XYZ file of C-alpha atoms in Angstrom:
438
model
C 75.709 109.499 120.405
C 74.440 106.642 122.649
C 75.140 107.502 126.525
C 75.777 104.809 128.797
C 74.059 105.377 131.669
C 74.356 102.115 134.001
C 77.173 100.525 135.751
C 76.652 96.640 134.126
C 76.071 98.026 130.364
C 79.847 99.921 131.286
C 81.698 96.854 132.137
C 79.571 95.139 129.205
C 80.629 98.123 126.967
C 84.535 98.110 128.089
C 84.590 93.987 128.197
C 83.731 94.124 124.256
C 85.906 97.389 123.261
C 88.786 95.566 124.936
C 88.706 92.653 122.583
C 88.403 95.993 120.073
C 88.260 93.791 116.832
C 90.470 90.821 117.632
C 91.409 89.318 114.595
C 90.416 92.464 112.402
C 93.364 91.520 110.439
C 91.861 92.594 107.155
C 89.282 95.389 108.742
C 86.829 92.570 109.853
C 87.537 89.275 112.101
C 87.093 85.524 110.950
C 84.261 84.223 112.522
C 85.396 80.821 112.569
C 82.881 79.350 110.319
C 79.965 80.431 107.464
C 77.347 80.942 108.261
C 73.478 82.629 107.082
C 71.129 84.480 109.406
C 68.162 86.049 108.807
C 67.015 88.826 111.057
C 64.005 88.427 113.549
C 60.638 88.746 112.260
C 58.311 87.090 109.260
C 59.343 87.985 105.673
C 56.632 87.373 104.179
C 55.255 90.454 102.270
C 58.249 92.157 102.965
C 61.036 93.414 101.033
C 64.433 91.245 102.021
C 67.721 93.239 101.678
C 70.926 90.582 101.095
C 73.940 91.559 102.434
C 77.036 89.628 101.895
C 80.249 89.620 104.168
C 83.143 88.131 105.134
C 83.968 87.573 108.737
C 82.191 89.358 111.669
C 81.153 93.246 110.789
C 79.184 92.939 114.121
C 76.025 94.367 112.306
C 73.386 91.591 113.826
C 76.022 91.307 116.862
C 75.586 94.942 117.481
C 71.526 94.327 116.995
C 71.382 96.973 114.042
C 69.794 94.542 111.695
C 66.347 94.003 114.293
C 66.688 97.932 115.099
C 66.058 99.027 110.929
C 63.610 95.970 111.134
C 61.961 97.940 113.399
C 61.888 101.644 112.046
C 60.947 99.903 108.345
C 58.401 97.385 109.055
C 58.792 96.386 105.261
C 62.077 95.288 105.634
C 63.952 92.253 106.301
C 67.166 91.575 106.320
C 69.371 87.836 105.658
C 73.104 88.043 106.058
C 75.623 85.632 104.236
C 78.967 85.768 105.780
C 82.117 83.862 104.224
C 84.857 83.089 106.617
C 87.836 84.111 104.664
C 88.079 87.097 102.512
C 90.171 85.200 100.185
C 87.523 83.007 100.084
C 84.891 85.814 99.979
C 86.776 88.441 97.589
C 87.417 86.089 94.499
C 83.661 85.558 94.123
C 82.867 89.089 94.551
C 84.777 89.818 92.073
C 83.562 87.147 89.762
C 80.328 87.862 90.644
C 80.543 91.455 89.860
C 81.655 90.915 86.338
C 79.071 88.579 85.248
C 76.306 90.435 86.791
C 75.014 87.574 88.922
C 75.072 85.554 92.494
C 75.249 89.014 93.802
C 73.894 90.166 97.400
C 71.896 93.561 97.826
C 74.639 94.864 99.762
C 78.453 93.692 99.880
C 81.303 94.102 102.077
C 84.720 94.845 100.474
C 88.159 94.432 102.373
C 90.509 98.330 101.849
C 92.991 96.446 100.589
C 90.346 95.481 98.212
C 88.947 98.623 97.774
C 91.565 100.293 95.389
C 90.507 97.488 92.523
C 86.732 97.640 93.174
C 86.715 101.540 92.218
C 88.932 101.405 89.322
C 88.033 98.063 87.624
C 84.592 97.534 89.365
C 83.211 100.805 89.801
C 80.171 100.597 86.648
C 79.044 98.018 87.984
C 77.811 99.640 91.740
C 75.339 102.491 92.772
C 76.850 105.468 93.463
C 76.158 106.031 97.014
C 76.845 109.342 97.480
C 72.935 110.199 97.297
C 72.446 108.360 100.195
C 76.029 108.914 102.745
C 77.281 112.482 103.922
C 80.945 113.057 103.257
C 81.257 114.841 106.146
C 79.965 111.686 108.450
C 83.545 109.925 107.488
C 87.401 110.727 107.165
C 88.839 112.419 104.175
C 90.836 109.103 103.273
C 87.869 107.022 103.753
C 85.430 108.617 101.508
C 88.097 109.308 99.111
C 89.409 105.427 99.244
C 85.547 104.044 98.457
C 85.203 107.084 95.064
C 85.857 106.527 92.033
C 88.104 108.519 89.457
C 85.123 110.136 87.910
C 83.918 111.104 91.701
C 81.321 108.239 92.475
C 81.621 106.876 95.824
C 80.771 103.233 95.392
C 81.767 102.044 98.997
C 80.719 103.687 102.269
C 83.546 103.033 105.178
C 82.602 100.695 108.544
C 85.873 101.240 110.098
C 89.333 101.982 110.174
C 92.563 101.050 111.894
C 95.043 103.963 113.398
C 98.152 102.881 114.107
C 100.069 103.443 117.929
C 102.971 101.676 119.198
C 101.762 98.916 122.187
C 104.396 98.091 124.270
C 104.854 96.237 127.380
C 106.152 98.437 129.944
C 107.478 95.694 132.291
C 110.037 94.514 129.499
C 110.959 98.573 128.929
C 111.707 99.260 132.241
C 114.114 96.086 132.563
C 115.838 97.207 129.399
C 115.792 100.775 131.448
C 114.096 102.580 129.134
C 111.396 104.901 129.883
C 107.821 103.611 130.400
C 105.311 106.482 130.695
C 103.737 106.662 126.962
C 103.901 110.479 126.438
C 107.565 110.365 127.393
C 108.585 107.814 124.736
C 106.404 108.880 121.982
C 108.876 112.671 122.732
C 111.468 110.511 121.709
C 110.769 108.863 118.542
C 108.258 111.680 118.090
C 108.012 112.227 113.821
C 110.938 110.050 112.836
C 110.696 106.385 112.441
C 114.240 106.087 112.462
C 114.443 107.372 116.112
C 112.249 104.831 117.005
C 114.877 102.093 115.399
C 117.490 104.334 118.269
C 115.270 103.348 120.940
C 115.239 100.073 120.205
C 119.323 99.667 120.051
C 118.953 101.495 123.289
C 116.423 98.481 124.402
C 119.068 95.806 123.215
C 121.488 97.287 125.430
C 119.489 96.282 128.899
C 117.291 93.393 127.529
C 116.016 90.778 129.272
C 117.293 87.609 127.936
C 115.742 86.371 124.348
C 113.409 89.313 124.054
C 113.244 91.576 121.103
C 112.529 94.848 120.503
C 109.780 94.779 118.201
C 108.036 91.591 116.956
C 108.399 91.303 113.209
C 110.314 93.110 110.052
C 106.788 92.950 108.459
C 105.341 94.751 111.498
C 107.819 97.289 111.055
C 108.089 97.857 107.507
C 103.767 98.055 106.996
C 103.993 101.070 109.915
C 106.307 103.131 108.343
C 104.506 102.456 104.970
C 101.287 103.095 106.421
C 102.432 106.727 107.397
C 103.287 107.307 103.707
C 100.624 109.304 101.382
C 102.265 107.348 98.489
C 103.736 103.975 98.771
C 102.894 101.477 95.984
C 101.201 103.689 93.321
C 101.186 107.111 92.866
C 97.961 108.987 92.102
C 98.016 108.394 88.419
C 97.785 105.132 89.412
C 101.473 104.044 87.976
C 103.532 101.234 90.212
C 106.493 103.164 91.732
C 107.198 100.647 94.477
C 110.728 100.198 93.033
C 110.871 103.755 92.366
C 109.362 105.625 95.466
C 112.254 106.887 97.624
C 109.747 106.293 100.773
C 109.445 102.666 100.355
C 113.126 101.901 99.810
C 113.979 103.801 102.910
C 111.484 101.715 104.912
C 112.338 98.365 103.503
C 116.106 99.670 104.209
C 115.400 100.584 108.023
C 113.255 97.883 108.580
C 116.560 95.298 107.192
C 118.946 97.179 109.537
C 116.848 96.701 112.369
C 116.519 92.888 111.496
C 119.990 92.955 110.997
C 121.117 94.238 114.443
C 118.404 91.496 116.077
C 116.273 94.548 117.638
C 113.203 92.615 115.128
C 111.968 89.041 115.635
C 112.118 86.719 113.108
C 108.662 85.798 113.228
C 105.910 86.232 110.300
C 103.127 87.788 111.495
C 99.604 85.713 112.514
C 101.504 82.337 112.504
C 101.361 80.161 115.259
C 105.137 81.101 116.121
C 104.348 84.159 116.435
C 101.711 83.897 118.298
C 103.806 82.057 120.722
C 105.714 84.901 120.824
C 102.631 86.954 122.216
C 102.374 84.608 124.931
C 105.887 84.291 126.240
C 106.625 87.775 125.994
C 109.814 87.456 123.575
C 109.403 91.498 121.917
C 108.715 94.518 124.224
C 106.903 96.970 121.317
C 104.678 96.472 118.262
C 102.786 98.452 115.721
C 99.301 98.504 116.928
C 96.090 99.158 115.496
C 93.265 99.144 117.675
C 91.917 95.513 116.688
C 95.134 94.513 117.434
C 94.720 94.945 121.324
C 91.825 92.052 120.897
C 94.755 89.813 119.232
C 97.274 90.731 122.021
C 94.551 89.976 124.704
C 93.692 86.525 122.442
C 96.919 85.103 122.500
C 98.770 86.534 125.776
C 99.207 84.793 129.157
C 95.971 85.853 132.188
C 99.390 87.751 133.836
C 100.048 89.702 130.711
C 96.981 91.745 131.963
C 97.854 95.769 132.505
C 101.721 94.982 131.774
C 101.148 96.659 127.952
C 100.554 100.319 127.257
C 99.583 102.290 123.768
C 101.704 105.248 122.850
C 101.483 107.760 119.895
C 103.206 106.268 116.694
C 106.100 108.213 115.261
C 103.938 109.443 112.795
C 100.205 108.800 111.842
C 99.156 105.619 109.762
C 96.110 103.240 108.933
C 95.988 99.410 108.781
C 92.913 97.797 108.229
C 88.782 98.712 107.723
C 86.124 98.184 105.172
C 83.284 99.103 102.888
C 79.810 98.667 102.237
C 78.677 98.410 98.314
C 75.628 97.744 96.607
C 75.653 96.266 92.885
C 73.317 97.826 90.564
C 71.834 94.048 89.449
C 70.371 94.008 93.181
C 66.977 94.083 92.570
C 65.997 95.834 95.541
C 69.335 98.838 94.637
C 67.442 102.075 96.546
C 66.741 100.140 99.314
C 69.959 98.857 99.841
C 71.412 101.726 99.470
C 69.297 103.110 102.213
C 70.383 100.552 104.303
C 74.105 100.652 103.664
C 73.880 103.956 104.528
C 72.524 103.717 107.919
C 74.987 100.892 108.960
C 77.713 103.273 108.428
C 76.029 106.237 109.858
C 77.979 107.826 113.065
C 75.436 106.669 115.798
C 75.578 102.897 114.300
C 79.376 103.157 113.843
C 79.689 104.187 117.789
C 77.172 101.094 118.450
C 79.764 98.899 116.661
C 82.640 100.216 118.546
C 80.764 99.330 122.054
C 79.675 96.303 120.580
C 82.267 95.048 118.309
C 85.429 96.905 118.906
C 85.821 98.308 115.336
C 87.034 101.778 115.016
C 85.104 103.974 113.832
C 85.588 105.975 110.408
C 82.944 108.751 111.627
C 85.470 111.055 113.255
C 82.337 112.931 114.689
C 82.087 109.648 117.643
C 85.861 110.141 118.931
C 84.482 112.469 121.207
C 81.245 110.376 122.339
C 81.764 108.144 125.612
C 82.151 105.091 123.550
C 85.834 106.261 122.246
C 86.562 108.835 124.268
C 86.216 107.363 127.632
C 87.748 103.545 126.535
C 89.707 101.175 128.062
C 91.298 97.966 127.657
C 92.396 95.381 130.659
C 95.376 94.590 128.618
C 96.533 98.159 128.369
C 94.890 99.920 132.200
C 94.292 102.889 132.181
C 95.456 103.782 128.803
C 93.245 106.477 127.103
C 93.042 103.938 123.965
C 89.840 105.821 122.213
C 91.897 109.012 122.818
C 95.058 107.877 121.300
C 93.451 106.101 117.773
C 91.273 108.739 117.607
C 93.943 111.279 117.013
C 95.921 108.866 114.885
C 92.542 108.382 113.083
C 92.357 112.098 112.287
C 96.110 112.831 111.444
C 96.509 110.020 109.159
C 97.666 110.633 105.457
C 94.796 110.330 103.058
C 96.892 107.164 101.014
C 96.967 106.007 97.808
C 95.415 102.466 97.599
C 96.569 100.840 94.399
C 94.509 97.600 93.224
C 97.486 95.738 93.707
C 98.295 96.754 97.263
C 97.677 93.346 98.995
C 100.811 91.682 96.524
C 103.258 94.162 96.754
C 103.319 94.404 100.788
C 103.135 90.740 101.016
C 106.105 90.409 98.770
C 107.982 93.199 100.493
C 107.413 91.557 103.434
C 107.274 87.690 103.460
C 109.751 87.389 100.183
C 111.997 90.172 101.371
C 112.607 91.786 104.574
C 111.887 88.251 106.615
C 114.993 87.234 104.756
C 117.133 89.479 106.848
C 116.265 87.903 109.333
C 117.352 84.543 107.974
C 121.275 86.140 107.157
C 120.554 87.475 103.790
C 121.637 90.766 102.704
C 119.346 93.626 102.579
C 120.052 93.892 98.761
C 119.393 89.994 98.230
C 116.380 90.425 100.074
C 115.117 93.762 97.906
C 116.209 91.709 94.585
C 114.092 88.538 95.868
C 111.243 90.535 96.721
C 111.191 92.435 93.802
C 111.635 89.816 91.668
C 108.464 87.896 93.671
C 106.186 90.953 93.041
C 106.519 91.322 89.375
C 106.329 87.836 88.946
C 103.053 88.075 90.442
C 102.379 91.701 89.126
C 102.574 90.030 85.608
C 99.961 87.232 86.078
């Protein structure tokens, strides 16, 4: 675990973890354009590992490209990054089944992940020669394996989810603003949570929500299920599972009684939202304090706080995997596996802001002793890190990414528009199969 041991590399450590991942939307942020770098050094006689990504990981950010440079003189690395992961993911894919354009090493989104192993998985180096299992969380190693117990993808990071509220807008709605005190109250039950927010109603300022979004909502209490969309004989029981009609149910009462904005998520109304300060809570995975602090007001500063979710989810992180065309396979391998390693993962998080999936750095200074200048004093690293460890080990079905966004921006966002809550579960349904289908 890397100490930090002088006053300017803290505020330089706690200036990056506060943007933690802004825009890690999908497990890694848009970087705003594509670009190729090659790492420092002449490759000439040397061996050059390709990796290909979309978005920022915050490997040559972090400086862990020049640092393996170093300890294997016969290496270089050139990294390919794709804005877009739906740009990025299609070609992967593509690329994977025709056995060419591939990079030595390639990024895959965990939404992604569940269609790699099961449709994918011949066609990459089992890398569970080179990681440990017990450098990562249950759910992560088992996420990146395959049925027939090859571990094709080795995790970067992950995304706990906690509640971020703002505790100005909480105690004008007289509710209760110290975080330990309202996590007691919707402590384990997501429906008490939906009670605190009629309570919020009651004494809210004028034109200000409870929460921010049905889909906000509805992908928490999902994210807290071990099964949601598939089961683990990899059957689609969305329509079926008890767990996700409940949640699409309490999620449509909630939009119903206006405690929910009517707002999609990461459009520019609702980032307008963010800035005006029109909902008082949110579900919050770390990366999401970096959007918060992206898109709210310089006076928003210290007016949110990060509580403990009702109960333990994940939204967002990634994977490293390395095709077996690469010519240079062992190699990459070697490399994939010391990019995820603990000690570079807690390099990342000072660095980059992405949560680790190496539970073995939530006690190193870099999580442990975070903080964020949108949330104070807030023991952030303390607070995901738990999440991080209590989370359900979830099914991922290869079809994860349709289903929610069907759920989501075909159905509950409805509610929120005047239809019914059945309308809205028939129009989503019918959406996803639709799309299931094609």
């Amino acid at each position: 675990m890397r100490a930090i041991r002088t006053a300017r590399r803290r505020a330089v450590v706690l200036a990056t973890v506060a943007a933690l991942g802004a825009g890690l939307l999908a497990g890694c942020a848009d970087d705003g354009k594509d670009e190729e770098s090659t790492g420092s050094g002449d490759a000439k006689g040397k061996t050059t590992i390709t990796v290909g990504l979309f978005g920022t990981f915050g490997f040559k950010e972090a400086g862990l490209y020049d640092e393996y440079m170093k300890l294997n003189p016969k290496i270089n690395i050139k990294e390919t990054v794709i804005e877009r992961n739906e740009n990025y993911y299609p070609a992967l894919v593509n690329h994977l089944t025709t056995g060419s354009g591939l990079q030595d090493i390639q990024g895959v989104e965990v939404g992604n992940i569940a269609e790699i192993t099961s449709t994918q998985g011949d066609k990459l180096v089992d890398l569970s020669k080179v990681g440990k299992k017990s450098d990562f969380l249950a759910s992560k190693w088992e996420q990146g394996t395959t049925k027939d117990g090859k571990t094709v993808g080795l995790g970067t990071d992950v995304g706990p989810m906690a509640i971020c509220y703002r505790k100005d807008l909480f105690e004008e709605a007289g509710l209760p603003t110290d975080r330990e005190e309202l996590a007691k109250l919707w402590e384990g039950d997501w429906n008490k949570f939906v009670e605190v927010g009629r309570d919020f109603k009651k004494g809210a300022p004028k034109g200000v929500t409870f929460m921010d979004s049905p889909g906000g909502l509805l992908n928490a209490i999902l994210s807290s299920e071990t099964e949601k969309f598939y089961n683990a004989e990899g059957e689609v029981i969305y329509k079926t599972n008890p767990a996700v009609k409940d949640a699409f149910d309490l999620t449509s009462a909630a939009s119903k009684e206006g405690l929910i904005g009517k707002q999609v998520q990461f459009q520019p109304a609702w980032d307008t939202t963010i800035a005006n300060g029109k909902f008082a809570a949110m579900s919050c995975p770390p990366w999401m304090l970096g959007y918060i602090k992206g898109k709210s007001k310089p006076e928003a500063a210290g007016k949110w706080d990060v509580a403990k979710a009702p109960k333990s989810g994940n939204w967002g992180g990634s994977f490293l995997a390395v095709p077996k065309a690469s010519k240079n396979a062992d190699e990459a391998a070697k490399l994939a596996a010391w990019l995820t390693a603990p000690a570079q993962q807690a390099k990342l998080f000072a660095v980059q802001g992405s949560f680790p999936s190496a539970p073995s750095t939530y006690e190193g200074e870099e999580v442990l002793n975070a903080k964020n200048d949108m949330t104070g004093d807030a023991p952030i690293g303390q607070i995901f890190g738990d999440a991080a460890k209590s989370s359900p080990v979830q099914v991922i079905g290869p079809k994860d990414q349709i289903i929610q966004q069907g759920l989501t921006d075909n159905g509950v966002i409805l509610v929120t528009q005047g239809k019914s809550a059945e309308d809205a579960w028939n129009n989503a349904v019918k959406t996803i199969d639709n799309n299931l289908e094609k």
